[in-house]
């Protein structure tokens, strides 16, 4: 085989060492390259105005091949300074020709070209590709995060809609809507008590077992009379006038009510305990047994002389005056008030209905849960009797009016009543009516949900916009990568061609170059 046909294979990573080992370039070539770059920087300070030069000098790195192009352009711009001997009088041309000679001395240009080629192959091109891959990953991640925000947004919207539905409002004007929905609270109470008569059998059974006819009084009252006022429950008669306390809603976030300055001087008579009788009403009599009369009972007082005290009162005639008790009291202008508080006027807590009064509602719940527990225990005991004939319960000895099936039916009715009177809407509206701060809590919760949804939507739009920007940055790197690859291939061609000339035009292959 002819020697010229034997190819020269050089690995890219070993190219610079190969050039030094073959003594094509000196070992201290870096110092010469640094001096050349200094001269290039000085020469660039004085350049003619030329479009080709401006375009050429826009490149960041100027190498030997750029210098040759600059000289060719200067031959046109500086041709007026050319002498008959072919030399140029222009300092610009002299500077760039000097730079070209320094490059060609000791094949410095080949060392610099190899250095740029290796740097592009090992660092520049992989770096741009890595950056492009990272931008693609960030774009996909931003789009994924934006898509993941749909789930919490949907959940918040569902919770917001569910809370509005429970309250029965639209959320546009909460103060007005709260007042409107609270006006329908009595109808809601009446609806929740539908079928309360079905638990009468359970009340009777509880009274029979406990031996107390007045057991579960509130439940018995609700079954017989319905959801009446507390006044009627206490006094056993309906009031003539009902003056229910006004509803106060505090919807000013973080602000106190206008009358907060006088709150310390106001007295809430509804919270003062005046003493109650067995029916829950205010006691109208005071037992004489608890009055301490001191030691007057032990003093021996004379009846005739009044204990020696001169009262200044003359003795009355001894003739008794007959009193006529048959005269009508109307003649004396005396008005007899009707029975009940304030002449039949229900005020304060007694103006509320049993299910609407905070105190009596708690007592109602206590009684209904007490009845539920009793029925469950009774059902458990009946099942134990059925499973074992040896077990006897004293509770069952004299009571056999209901079997397990009938008690289970009553229990289901009780559980249904508990569910109806304790549903979400009823509890929300009850708290809303009797707790001024609760309205503010609900409004704050609804507002927080709305703000959270808005924030999620804002974040999703920001992530989408970020994905667009990242995609644009990725697209901007395409021409950069293409230019780097083209430059590297050009440099590779120059290197292979130069080395080939030095070795009798043998084929030179730079292994591990750009693909």
Short mmCIF file of C-alpha atoms in Angstrom, two decimals:
data_model
loop_
_atom_site.label_atom_id
_atom_site.label_comp_id
_atom_site.label_asym_id
_atom_site.label_seq_id
_atom_site.Cartn_x
_atom_site.Cartn_y
_atom_site.Cartn_z
CA UNK A 1 0.00 0.00 0.00
CA UNK A 2 1.22 3.46 -0.89
CA UNK A 3 2.17 5.57 2.13
CA UNK A 4 -0.10 8.42 0.96
CA UNK A 5 -3.06 6.10 1.18
CA UNK A 6 -2.50 5.30 4.86
CA UNK A 7 -4.89 7.57 6.88
CA UNK A 8 -3.83 9.44 9.98
CA UNK A 9 -6.35 8.98 12.79
CA UNK A 10 -6.10 11.46 15.65
CA UNK A 11 -8.42 11.47 18.63
CA UNK A 12 -9.79 14.90 19.44
CA UNK A 13 -8.80 14.72 23.13
CA UNK A 14 -5.17 14.02 22.15
CA UNK A 15 -4.96 16.48 19.24
CA UNK A 16 -2.97 19.18 21.05
CA UNK A 17 -0.53 16.69 22.55
CA UNK A 18 -0.16 15.08 19.12
CA UNK A 19 0.82 18.41 17.56
CA UNK A 20 3.40 19.06 20.28
CA UNK A 21 4.82 15.53 20.15
CA UNK A 22 5.23 15.79 16.36
CA UNK A 23 6.98 19.15 16.89
CA UNK A 24 4.53 20.92 14.67
CA UNK A 25 3.87 23.51 17.40
CA UNK A 26 6.14 24.46 20.33
CA UNK A 27 5.31 23.68 23.94
CA UNK A 28 5.16 27.33 24.99
CA UNK A 29 2.73 28.23 22.24
CA UNK A 30 0.20 29.62 24.77
CA UNK A 31 2.46 32.57 25.48
CA UNK A 32 2.65 33.42 21.80
CA UNK A 33 -1.13 33.13 21.44
CA UNK A 34 -1.57 35.56 24.36
CA UNK A 35 0.72 38.12 22.70
CA UNK A 36 -1.20 37.81 19.44
CA UNK A 37 -4.52 38.42 21.23
CA UNK A 38 -3.08 41.57 22.77
CA UNK A 39 -2.11 42.87 19.33
CA UNK A 40 -5.59 41.98 17.99
CA UNK A 41 -7.22 44.01 20.79
CA UNK A 42 -5.03 47.01 19.93
CA UNK A 43 -5.68 46.70 16.21
CA UNK A 44 -9.42 46.62 16.74
CA UNK A 45 -9.29 50.15 18.20
CA UNK A 46 -8.73 51.59 14.69
CA UNK A 47 -10.92 49.99 12.05
CA UNK A 48 -12.58 51.52 8.98
CA UNK A 49 -16.38 51.66 8.69
CA UNK A 50 -17.28 48.72 6.55
CA UNK A 51 -20.35 46.45 6.69
CA UNK A 52 -18.34 43.30 6.09
CA UNK A 53 -15.90 44.25 8.83
CA UNK A 54 -18.70 45.10 11.25
CA UNK A 55 -20.34 41.74 10.62
CA UNK A 56 -17.03 39.91 10.92
CA UNK A 57 -15.92 41.69 14.09
CA UNK A 58 -19.28 40.93 15.75
CA UNK A 59 -17.98 37.44 16.48
CA UNK A 60 -16.66 36.95 19.96
CA UNK A 61 -13.53 34.97 19.08
CA UNK A 62 -11.29 36.11 16.22
CA UNK A 63 -8.86 33.48 15.04
CA UNK A 64 -6.29 33.21 12.29
CA UNK A 65 -8.84 32.61 9.54
CA UNK A 66 -10.76 35.74 10.58
CA UNK A 67 -7.52 37.70 10.38
CA UNK A 68 -7.02 36.54 6.78
CA UNK A 69 -10.58 37.72 5.96
CA UNK A 70 -9.93 41.09 7.60
CA UNK A 71 -6.75 41.55 5.52
CA UNK A 72 -8.68 40.83 2.31
CA UNK A 73 -11.28 43.45 3.27
CA UNK A 74 -8.56 45.99 4.12
CA UNK A 75 -7.03 45.47 0.69
CA UNK A 76 -10.15 47.11 -0.67
CA UNK A 77 -10.54 49.83 1.93
CA UNK A 78 -6.82 50.69 2.09
CA UNK A 79 -5.94 50.31 -1.59
CA UNK A 80 -5.20 54.03 -1.87
CA UNK A 81 -2.17 53.57 0.39
CA UNK A 82 -0.65 50.82 -1.70
CA UNK A 83 2.74 51.67 -3.26
CA UNK A 84 4.17 50.54 -6.56
CA UNK A 85 6.17 47.94 -4.69
CA UNK A 86 3.00 46.29 -3.39
CA UNK A 87 3.37 47.52 0.17
CA UNK A 88 0.71 49.44 2.11
CA UNK A 89 1.32 52.66 3.87
CA UNK A 90 -1.76 52.23 6.09
CA UNK A 91 -0.96 51.44 9.71
CA UNK A 92 -4.13 49.35 9.88
CA UNK A 93 -2.91 47.04 7.15
CA UNK A 94 0.55 46.84 8.73
CA UNK A 95 -0.91 45.87 12.11
CA UNK A 96 -3.05 43.06 10.71
CA UNK A 97 -0.28 41.80 8.45
CA UNK A 98 1.99 41.66 11.50
CA UNK A 99 -0.67 39.66 13.35
CA UNK A 100 -0.92 37.25 10.42
CA UNK A 101 2.89 36.72 10.38
CA UNK A 102 2.92 36.02 14.12
CA UNK A 103 0.15 33.45 13.65
CA UNK A 104 2.10 31.68 10.87
CA UNK A 105 5.33 31.65 12.86
CA UNK A 106 5.84 28.23 14.47
CA UNK A 107 2.36 27.19 13.26
CA UNK A 108 0.79 29.14 16.12
CA UNK A 109 -2.47 29.39 14.18
CA UNK A 110 -2.70 25.60 14.06
CA UNK A 111 -2.26 25.33 17.83
CA UNK A 112 -4.96 27.96 18.44
CA UNK A 113 -7.30 26.32 15.92
CA UNK A 114 -6.83 22.95 17.59
CA UNK A 115 -7.45 24.55 20.98
CA UNK A 116 -10.73 26.16 19.82
CA UNK A 117 -11.80 22.93 18.11
CA UNK A 118 -11.20 20.81 21.22
CA UNK A 119 -12.96 23.35 23.46
CA UNK A 120 -16.00 23.42 21.19
CA UNK A 121 -16.20 19.63 20.98
CA UNK A 122 -15.68 18.97 24.70
CA UNK A 123 -17.36 21.97 26.35
CA UNK A 124 -19.18 24.51 24.20
CA UNK A 125 -21.44 22.22 22.16
CA UNK A 126 -22.23 19.81 25.05
CA UNK A 127 -22.89 22.82 27.29
CA UNK A 128 -25.42 24.32 24.88
CA UNK A 129 -27.10 20.96 24.40
CA UNK A 130 -27.26 20.42 28.16
CA UNK A 131 -28.79 23.86 28.61
CA UNK A 132 -31.38 23.09 25.94
CA UNK A 133 -32.26 19.81 27.66
CA UNK A 134 -32.58 21.60 31.00
CA UNK A 135 -34.89 24.20 29.50
CA UNK A 136 -37.04 21.45 28.01
CA UNK A 137 -37.26 19.73 31.41
CA UNK A 138 -38.17 23.01 33.13
CA UNK A 139 -40.83 23.63 30.51
CA UNK A 140 -42.38 20.21 31.06
CA UNK A 141 -42.15 20.64 34.83
CA UNK A 142 -43.86 24.04 34.70
CA UNK A 143 -46.69 22.68 32.57
CA UNK A 144 -47.07 19.68 34.89
CA UNK A 145 -47.20 21.90 37.98
CA UNK A 146 -49.75 24.14 36.27
CA UNK A 147 -51.86 21.07 35.49
CA UNK A 148 -51.53 19.78 39.08
CA UNK A 149 -53.02 23.03 40.40
CA UNK A 150 -56.33 22.12 38.77
CA UNK A 151 -57.04 19.51 41.44
CA UNK A 152 -56.79 21.77 44.54
CA UNK A 153 -58.66 24.50 42.67
CA UNK A 154 -61.51 22.11 41.89
CA UNK A 155 -61.52 20.92 45.49
CA UNK A 156 -61.63 24.45 46.89
CA UNK A 157 -64.40 25.45 44.50
CA UNK A 158 -66.39 22.38 45.54
CA UNK A 159 -65.91 23.16 49.25
CA UNK A 160 -66.85 26.80 48.65
CA UNK A 161 -69.99 25.80 46.77
CA UNK A 162 -70.88 23.19 49.41
CA UNK A 163 -70.56 25.73 52.24
CA UNK A 164 -72.69 28.25 50.36
CA UNK A 165 -75.25 25.53 49.69
CA UNK A 166 -75.31 24.54 53.37
CA UNK A 167 -75.85 28.16 54.35
CA UNK A 168 -78.37 28.71 51.57
CA UNK A 169 -76.62 31.86 50.29
CA UNK A 170 -74.97 32.92 47.04
CA UNK A 171 -72.02 34.76 48.57
CA UNK A 172 -72.64 38.06 46.79
CA UNK A 173 -73.85 40.14 49.77
CA UNK A 174 -73.31 38.04 52.87
CA UNK A 175 -74.89 40.41 55.40
CA UNK A 176 -78.18 40.67 53.52
CA UNK A 177 -78.18 37.00 52.56
CA UNK A 178 -77.46 35.89 56.14
CA UNK A 179 -80.41 37.89 57.42
CA UNK A 180 -82.66 36.45 54.71
CA UNK A 181 -81.67 32.86 55.38
CA UNK A 182 -82.02 33.33 59.15
CA UNK A 183 -85.60 34.43 58.63
CA UNK A 184 -86.31 30.92 57.35
CA UNK A 185 -84.83 29.23 60.42
CA UNK A 186 -88.26 28.59 62.06
CA UNK A 187 -89.40 26.71 58.95
CA UNK A 188 -86.19 24.71 59.09
CA UNK A 189 -86.88 23.78 62.71
CA UNK A 190 -90.43 22.79 61.86
CA UNK A 191 -89.21 20.64 58.99
CA UNK A 192 -86.64 18.93 61.21
CA UNK A 193 -89.36 17.94 63.69
CA UNK A 194 -91.45 16.12 61.11
CA UNK A 195 -92.28 12.67 62.40
CA UNK A 196 -91.37 13.45 66.01
CA UNK A 197 -94.59 11.77 67.11
CA UNK A 198 -93.11 8.40 66.15
CA UNK A 199 -90.81 8.52 69.20
CA UNK A 200 -93.67 8.82 71.69
CA UNK A 201 -93.59 5.07 72.25
CA UNK A 202 -89.92 5.33 73.19
CA UNK A 203 -90.65 8.17 75.64
CA UNK A 204 -93.41 6.10 77.27
CA UNK A 205 -91.12 3.08 77.53
CA UNK A 206 -88.39 5.22 79.10
CA UNK A 207 -90.87 6.66 81.62
CA UNK A 208 -92.14 3.18 82.43
CA UNK A 209 -88.64 1.83 83.04
CA UNK A 210 -87.40 4.85 85.01
CA UNK A 211 -90.61 5.18 87.00
CA UNK A 212 -90.70 8.93 86.36
CA UNK A 213 -93.74 10.33 84.60
CA UNK A 214 -91.98 13.65 83.97
CA UNK A 215 -88.91 12.11 82.31
CA UNK A 216 -87.68 13.69 79.07
CA UNK A 217 -89.87 16.81 79.56
CA UNK A 218 -88.63 18.76 76.53
CA UNK A 219 -89.12 15.82 74.16
CA UNK A 220 -92.59 15.25 75.57
CA UNK A 221 -93.42 18.94 75.11
CA UNK A 222 -92.17 18.94 71.52
CA UNK A 223 -94.23 15.86 70.70
CA UNK A 224 -97.39 17.37 72.19
CA UNK A 225 -97.12 21.08 71.31
CA UNK A 226 -94.34 21.32 68.75
CA UNK A 227 -91.47 23.83 68.76
CA UNK A 228 -93.07 26.43 71.01
CA UNK A 229 -91.37 29.31 72.80
CA UNK A 230 -89.42 28.74 75.97
CA UNK A 231 -91.97 31.00 77.66
CA UNK A 232 -94.80 28.59 76.83
CA UNK A 233 -92.75 25.63 78.02
CA UNK A 234 -92.06 27.31 81.38
CA UNK A 235 -95.42 28.96 82.08
CA UNK A 236 -97.63 26.40 80.35
CA UNK A 237 -99.34 29.10 78.29
CA UNK A 238 -98.61 30.88 75.04
CA UNK A 239 -97.30 34.46 75.34
CA UNK A 240 -99.36 37.39 74.19
CA UNK A 241 -96.33 39.15 72.70
CA UNK A 242 -92.96 37.74 71.65
CA UNK A 243 -90.02 40.16 71.69
CA UNK A 244 -87.12 38.13 70.36
CA UNK A 245 -83.67 39.73 70.74
CA UNK A 246 -82.40 41.31 67.51
CA UNK A 247 -79.88 39.44 65.38
CA UNK A 248 -76.40 40.92 65.41
CA UNK A 249 -73.95 40.02 62.67
CA UNK A 250 -70.34 41.10 62.95
CA UNK A 251 -68.95 40.95 59.42
CA UNK A 252 -66.23 43.58 59.88
CA UNK A 253 -63.02 41.57 59.72
CA UNK A 254 -60.83 42.31 62.70
CA UNK A 255 -63.02 45.24 63.80
CA UNK A 256 -64.97 45.47 67.03
CA UNK A 257 -68.67 46.43 67.12
CA UNK A 258 -69.51 50.13 67.27
CA UNK A 259 -70.80 49.84 70.83
CA UNK A 260 -67.68 48.03 72.08
CA UNK A 261 -66.69 51.07 74.17
CA UNK A 262 -69.84 50.74 76.23
CA UNK A 263 -69.72 46.97 76.41
CA UNK A 264 -68.15 47.02 79.84
CA UNK A 265 -71.03 49.09 81.30
CA UNK A 266 -73.86 47.12 79.73
CA UNK A 267 -75.51 44.43 81.85
CA UNK A 268 -76.88 41.36 80.21
CA UNK A 269 -79.87 40.45 82.35
CA UNK A 270 -80.28 37.23 80.44
CA UNK A 271 -77.13 35.85 82.09
CA UNK A 272 -77.99 36.77 85.74
CA UNK A 273 -79.29 33.87 87.77
CA UNK A 274 -82.26 35.09 89.84
CA UNK A 275 -83.08 31.59 91.00
CA UNK A 276 -85.49 29.33 89.14
CA UNK A 277 -88.34 27.14 90.20
CA UNK A 278 -88.84 23.56 89.14
CA UNK A 279 -90.34 24.63 85.83
CA UNK A 280 -87.36 26.75 84.86
CA UNK A 281 -89.15 30.08 85.47
CA UNK A 282 -88.23 32.85 87.88
CA UNK A 283 -89.35 32.19 91.43
CA UNK A 284 -91.99 34.71 92.63
CA UNK A 285 -91.83 33.86 96.33
CA UNK A 286 -89.13 33.83 98.98
CA UNK A 287 -89.34 31.22 101.70
CA UNK A 288 -89.70 32.70 105.13
CA UNK A 289 -87.62 29.88 106.50
CA UNK A 290 -84.42 31.34 105.07
CA UNK A 291 -84.99 34.84 106.56
CA UNK A 292 -82.93 35.53 109.67
CA UNK A 293 -84.93 37.66 112.11
CA UNK A 294 -82.10 37.95 114.61
CA UNK A 295 -82.74 37.61 118.35
CA UNK A 296 -86.12 39.33 118.43
CA UNK A 297 -87.78 36.03 119.11
CA UNK A 298 -86.06 35.76 122.51
CA UNK A 299 -86.99 39.30 123.69
CA UNK A 300 -89.84 39.46 126.21
CA UNK A 301 -91.83 42.35 124.88
CA UNK A 302 -94.82 43.70 126.78
CA UNK A 303 -97.98 43.67 124.79
CA UNK A 304 -99.63 46.55 126.63
CA UNK A 305 -96.97 49.20 126.58
CA UNK A 306 -95.42 48.27 123.23
CA UNK A 307 -92.11 47.49 124.84
CA UNK A 308 -91.85 50.89 126.45
CA UNK A 309 -91.60 52.67 123.12
CA UNK A 310 -93.65 55.81 122.60
CA UNK A 311 -94.75 55.73 118.99
CA UNK A 312 -96.67 59.00 119.20
CA UNK A 313 -99.88 57.35 118.06
CA UNK A 314 -103.14 57.82 119.89
CA UNK A 315 -105.16 54.80 120.75
CA UNK A 316 -107.83 53.96 118.24
CA UNK A 317 -111.46 53.59 119.27
CA UNK A 318 -112.28 50.18 120.53
CA UNK A 319 -115.33 49.89 118.31
CA UNK A 320 -114.47 47.60 115.42
CA UNK A 321 -115.07 48.85 111.88
CA UNK A 322 -116.69 46.34 109.54
CA UNK A 323 -114.84 45.96 106.20
CA UNK A 324 -116.89 45.19 103.08
CA UNK A 325 -114.92 42.74 100.88
CA UNK A 326 -117.61 42.58 98.20
CA UNK A 327 -116.71 45.88 96.57
CA UNK A 328 -115.27 45.24 93.03
CA UNK A 329 -111.58 46.10 92.72
CA UNK A 330 -112.25 47.98 89.47
CA UNK A 331 -113.92 50.70 91.52
CA UNK A 332 -110.64 51.44 93.22
CA UNK A 333 -108.73 51.65 89.87
CA UNK A 334 -106.76 48.46 90.51
CA UNK A 335 -105.71 46.57 87.35
CA UNK A 336 -104.97 42.87 87.71
CA UNK A 337 -102.17 41.71 85.42
CA UNK A 338 -102.58 38.47 83.50
CA UNK A 339 -100.52 35.43 84.37
CA UNK A 340 -97.06 35.07 82.88
CA UNK A 341 -94.00 37.27 82.63
CA UNK A 342 -94.74 40.98 82.12
CA UNK A 343 -98.34 40.33 81.46
CA UNK A 344 -97.74 37.61 78.81
CA UNK A 345 -94.73 39.15 77.02
CA UNK A 346 -91.89 36.76 76.16
CA UNK A 347 -88.52 38.48 76.28
CA UNK A 348 -84.89 37.48 76.20
CA UNK A 349 -84.12 33.78 76.07
CA UNK A 350 -87.78 32.91 76.74
CA UNK A 351 -88.71 34.52 73.40
CA UNK A 352 -86.75 31.87 71.52
CA UNK A 353 -88.24 28.55 70.58
CA UNK A 354 -87.00 25.42 72.32
CA UNK A 355 -84.82 24.40 69.39
CA UNK A 356 -83.59 27.98 68.93
CA UNK A 357 -82.63 28.65 72.54
CA UNK A 358 -78.97 27.81 73.23
CA UNK A 359 -79.76 26.46 76.69
CA UNK A 360 -82.87 24.47 75.84
CA UNK A 361 -81.44 23.17 72.58
CA UNK A 362 -78.59 21.60 74.55
CA UNK A 363 -81.12 20.06 76.94
CA UNK A 364 -83.12 18.77 73.99
CA UNK A 365 -80.01 17.14 72.52
CA UNK A 366 -79.16 15.64 75.90
CA UNK A 367 -82.62 14.10 76.13
CA UNK A 368 -82.70 12.75 72.58
CA UNK A 369 -79.24 11.17 72.98
CA UNK A 370 -80.30 9.83 76.37
CA UNK A 371 -83.34 8.19 74.75
CA UNK A 372 -81.15 6.79 71.98
CA UNK A 373 -78.74 5.26 74.49
CA UNK A 374 -81.63 3.78 76.47
CA UNK A 375 -83.12 2.14 73.37
CA UNK A 376 -79.75 0.74 72.32
CA UNK A 377 -79.25 -0.73 75.79
CA UNK A 378 -82.76 -2.16 75.77
CA UNK A 379 -82.16 -3.71 72.33
CA UNK A 380 -78.86 -5.19 73.51
CA UNK A 381 -80.54 -6.75 76.56
CA UNK A 382 -83.27 -8.30 74.44
CA UNK A 383 -80.67 -9.84 72.14
CA UNK A 384 -78.83 -11.25 75.16
CA UNK A 385 -82.05 -12.83 76.43
CA UNK A 386 -82.67 -14.43 73.06
CA UNK A 387 -79.15 -15.87 72.91
CA UNK A 388 -79.06 -17.23 76.46
CA UNK A 389 -81.98 -18.41 78.56
CA UNK A 390 -79.87 -18.41 81.73
CA UNK A 391 -79.25 -14.67 81.74
CA UNK A 392 -81.99 -12.68 83.39
CA UNK A 393 -82.10 -8.94 83.75
CA UNK A 394 -84.07 -7.17 86.42
CA UNK A 395 -85.01 -4.58 83.83
CA UNK A 396 -86.89 -7.21 81.83
CA UNK A 397 -88.81 -8.84 84.64
CA UNK A 398 -91.89 -6.63 84.50
CA UNK A 399 -91.53 -5.00 81.07
CA UNK A 400 -92.38 -6.93 77.97
CA UNK A 401 -94.41 -4.41 76.01
CA UNK A 402 -91.91 -4.18 73.14
CA UNK A 403 -89.88 -6.77 71.35
CA UNK A 404 -86.57 -6.24 69.56
CA UNK A 405 -88.22 -5.39 66.25
CA UNK A 406 -90.46 -2.65 67.67
CA UNK A 407 -87.63 -1.13 69.70
CA UNK A 408 -85.39 -1.19 66.63
CA UNK A 409 -88.10 0.71 64.73
CA UNK A 410 -88.35 3.34 67.47
CA UNK A 411 -84.54 3.59 67.53
CA UNK A 412 -84.45 4.26 63.79
CA UNK A 413 -87.01 7.04 64.24
CA UNK A 414 -84.92 8.57 67.04
CA UNK A 415 -81.76 8.43 64.93
CA UNK A 416 -83.64 10.02 62.03
CA UNK A 417 -84.81 12.82 64.32
CA UNK A 418 -81.22 13.39 65.52
CA UNK A 419 -80.03 13.61 61.94
CA UNK A 420 -82.81 16.04 60.98
CA UNK A 421 -82.27 18.38 63.92
CA UNK A 422 -78.46 18.31 63.75
CA UNK A 423 -77.76 18.62 60.03
CA UNK A 424 -75.03 20.93 58.71
CA UNK A 425 -77.34 23.74 57.63
CA UNK A 426 -79.18 23.85 60.95
CA UNK A 427 -75.96 23.93 62.95
CA UNK A 428 -74.46 26.65 60.76
CA UNK A 429 -77.54 28.87 60.97
CA UNK A 430 -77.97 28.28 64.72
CA UNK A 431 -74.37 29.38 65.36
CA UNK A 432 -74.80 32.27 62.93
CA UNK A 433 -77.83 33.57 64.83
CA UNK A 434 -76.50 33.26 68.37
CA UNK A 435 -72.81 34.03 67.85
CA UNK A 436 -71.98 37.41 66.29
CA UNK A 437 -68.40 36.30 65.72
CA UNK A 438 -69.49 33.21 63.82
CA UNK A 439 -70.73 35.32 60.92
CA UNK A 440 -67.28 36.87 60.65
CA UNK A 441 -65.68 33.41 60.80
CA UNK A 442 -67.88 32.15 57.96
CA UNK A 443 -67.24 35.26 55.90
CA UNK A 444 -63.50 34.96 56.52
CA UNK A 445 -63.55 31.28 55.56
CA UNK A 446 -65.41 32.00 52.33
CA UNK A 447 -63.06 34.89 51.57
CA UNK A 448 -60.00 32.74 52.24
CA UNK A 449 -61.32 30.06 49.88
CA UNK A 450 -61.90 32.69 47.18
CA UNK A 451 -58.41 34.16 47.67
CA UNK A 452 -56.89 30.68 47.62
CA UNK A 453 -58.62 29.93 44.29
CA UNK A 454 -57.44 33.26 42.87
CA UNK A 455 -53.89 32.54 44.03
CA UNK A 456 -53.98 29.08 42.47
CA UNK A 457 -55.21 30.52 39.20
CA UNK A 458 -52.55 33.24 39.32
CA UNK A 459 -49.84 30.66 39.98
CA UNK A 460 -51.11 28.48 37.16
CA UNK A 461 -51.04 31.36 34.71
CA UNK A 462 -47.55 32.31 35.93
CA UNK A 463 -46.37 28.73 35.40
CA UNK A 464 -47.86 28.68 31.91
CA UNK A 465 -46.19 31.99 31.10
CA UNK A 466 -42.94 30.63 32.51
CA UNK A 467 -43.26 27.59 30.26
CA UNK A 468 -43.71 29.87 27.24
CA UNK A 469 -40.61 31.88 28.18
CA UNK A 470 -38.56 28.72 28.70
CA UNK A 471 -39.68 27.37 25.35
CA UNK A 472 -38.66 30.64 23.69
CA UNK A 473 -35.22 30.46 25.37
CA UNK A 474 -34.91 26.92 24.10
CA UNK A 475 -35.71 28.06 20.57
CA UNK A 476 -33.16 30.88 20.82
CA UNK A 477 -30.40 28.35 21.46
CA UNK A 478 -31.04 26.54 18.18
CA UNK A 479 -29.12 29.03 15.99
CA UNK A 480 -26.36 29.24 18.63
CA UNK A 481 -25.91 25.49 18.52
CA UNK A 482 -26.04 25.41 14.74
CA UNK A 483 -23.42 28.15 14.49
CA UNK A 484 -21.14 26.35 16.96
CA UNK A 485 -21.45 23.10 15.05
CA UNK A 486 -20.79 24.84 11.73
CA UNK A 487 -17.76 26.67 13.16
CA UNK A 488 -16.40 23.46 14.67
CA UNK A 489 -16.79 21.57 11.43
CA UNK A 490 -15.01 24.38 9.58
CA UNK A 491 -12.16 24.30 12.07
CA UNK A 492 -12.01 20.52 11.80
CA UNK A 493 -11.68 20.83 8.04
CA UNK A 494 -8.87 23.40 8.38
CA UNK A 495 -6.96 21.20 10.81
CA UNK A 496 -7.31 18.04 8.74
CA UNK A 497 -6.26 19.89 5.59
CA UNK A 498 -3.24 21.55 7.24
CA UNK A 499 -1.95 18.32 8.78
CA UNK A 500 -2.56 16.48 5.53
CA UNK A 501 -0.27 18.92 3.65
CA UNK A 502 2.48 18.30 6.20
CA UNK A 503 2.27 14.52 5.62
CA UNK A 504 2.21 14.25 1.82
CA UNK A 505 -1.53 14.77 1.52
CA UNK A 506 -2.41 11.73 3.56
CA UNK A 507 -5.99 11.47 4.74
CA UNK A 508 -6.40 12.86 8.28
CA UNK A 509 -9.35 11.83 10.45
CA UNK A 510 -10.13 13.67 13.69
CA UNK A 511 -11.86 11.06 15.82
CA UNK A 512 -14.57 12.11 18.30
CA UNK A 513 -15.51 15.33 16.54
CA UNK A 514 -19.01 16.74 16.09
CA UNK A 515 -21.75 14.51 14.73
#
